[in-house]
Amino acid sequence: MSILVCGGAGYIGSHFVRMLCDQGDDVVVADALFTGHREAVDPRATFYPINIADEVALRELFEAHDLQAVVHFAAYSQVGESMKKPLDYFENNVAATLTLLQVMRDFQIPHLVFSSTAAVYGDPGNEDLTEKTPPRPMNPYGESKLAMERMIHWMAEATGMTYMSMRYFNVAGAWPDGTLGEDHRPETHIIPIAVNASLKSRPFTIFGSDYPTPDGTCVRDYVHVMDLVAAHLLALSALQKGAASSIYNLGSGSGYSNGAIVRAVEEVTGVPFPVTYGPRRPGDPARLVAVSQKIRQELGWTPQYESLRAIIESAVRWHRAHPEGYSD
Ligand code: UFG
């Protein structure tokens, strides 16, 4: 019996695949390598360089393996890009997931762990977000993930499949020894960009300084990629033991402003860097902070790397060891 990981060559997916292989599971990875890296895929996994929107290739994969569950990370995930290319997000995220679900239905795969996002909540003002906060996406990325969640929900109602939808807040950090990490091209996320500004003297701009937050810059809730993927292992195991479908927020419960991120990166690297203040980035809510009590209580999730410093230290380790990122 195997686990299929869609998007297993991506930043979060590759960390999850390694963790699954470490615990002895048989892992199959499907990744079109639009944004992922072949080098990031654990060599113990069986790798298919396919797009999950390719129904013929996907059916062949499902025929070839006795799959007990799917963990689905494959998607475009940049808020700013989604504002410029909304239809790409509906095609690559929603339409491709529809194909995946149809194949899962036909092969009667009993469980799905789904990579969702805090972007489904939109702009909640100062409210801390629980899973009961009504979703009101304010960008096509969040809208596409919400549509995927709803498709999964209704398919599960009809087929008896069970799922867990994991709404991530801001994921950062790297495998602790610096051998896996974050390498988006182009990079859009604040922590890797700030780390590169510090280590490689690259320019750095904070988008927006007039938000209704204490220092005027956006506030986000950062979760270490290792804690995030550990939560997926818990979700998978709970589903396999018969847990009901559920939705979980995954964050730390602490909000850090973009200005605070800059200071924290400078502290870890010891290298200050100049900061420019630019206009707001379209689609950005002012503040996103999670209440993640539900997954702690129901699945026993206990983050191991809760401090912002620990997250940034691991990111710096990865960037120092891989100044140019992955080789592919
Ligand atoms: N930012 C800058 N300068 C940069 C890059 C980012 O100021 O060079 C700012 C952004 O404008 C935003 C904050 O840093 O205010 C965080 O931006 P990121 O791009 O790092 O992350 P997002 O909050 O936009 O998005 C991330 C994931 C999404 C997820 C979301 C949920 O990419 O998939 O977190 O909070 F939906």
Short mmCIF file of C-alpha atoms in Angstrom, two decimals, residues 123 138 205-213 216-218 258 277-286:
data_model
loop_
_atom_site.label_atom_id
_atom_site.label_comp_id
_atom_site.label_asym_id
_atom_site.label_seq_id
_atom_site.Cartn_x
_atom_site.Cartn_y
_atom_site.Cartn_z
CA ASP A 123 -9.31 40.30 5.28
CA MET A 138 -9.98 38.54 -1.40
CA THR A 205 11.17 46.40 -0.30
CA ILE A 206 8.40 46.26 2.27
CA PHE A 207 5.07 46.42 0.46
CA GLY A 208 2.91 48.94 2.28
CA SER A 209 3.60 50.96 5.42
CA ASP A 210 0.13 52.44 5.92
CA TYR A 211 -1.79 49.38 7.11
CA PRO A 212 -3.86 49.66 10.31
CA THR A 213 -1.24 47.68 12.29
CA GLY A 216 1.96 50.13 9.57
CA THR A 217 3.25 46.94 7.86
CA CYS A 218 1.28 43.71 7.33
CA ASN A 258 6.97 42.70 8.06
CA TYR A 277 9.13 51.11 1.57
CA GLY A 278 6.93 50.66 -1.50
CA PRO A 279 3.21 50.64 -2.23
CA ARG A 280 0.88 47.93 -0.96
CA ARG A 281 0.87 44.65 -2.90
CA PRO A 282 -2.63 44.08 -4.35
CA GLY A 283 -4.53 41.23 -2.68
CA ASP A 284 -2.72 41.49 0.68
CA PRO A 285 -4.86 41.57 3.83
CA ALA A 286 -3.45 43.68 6.71
#
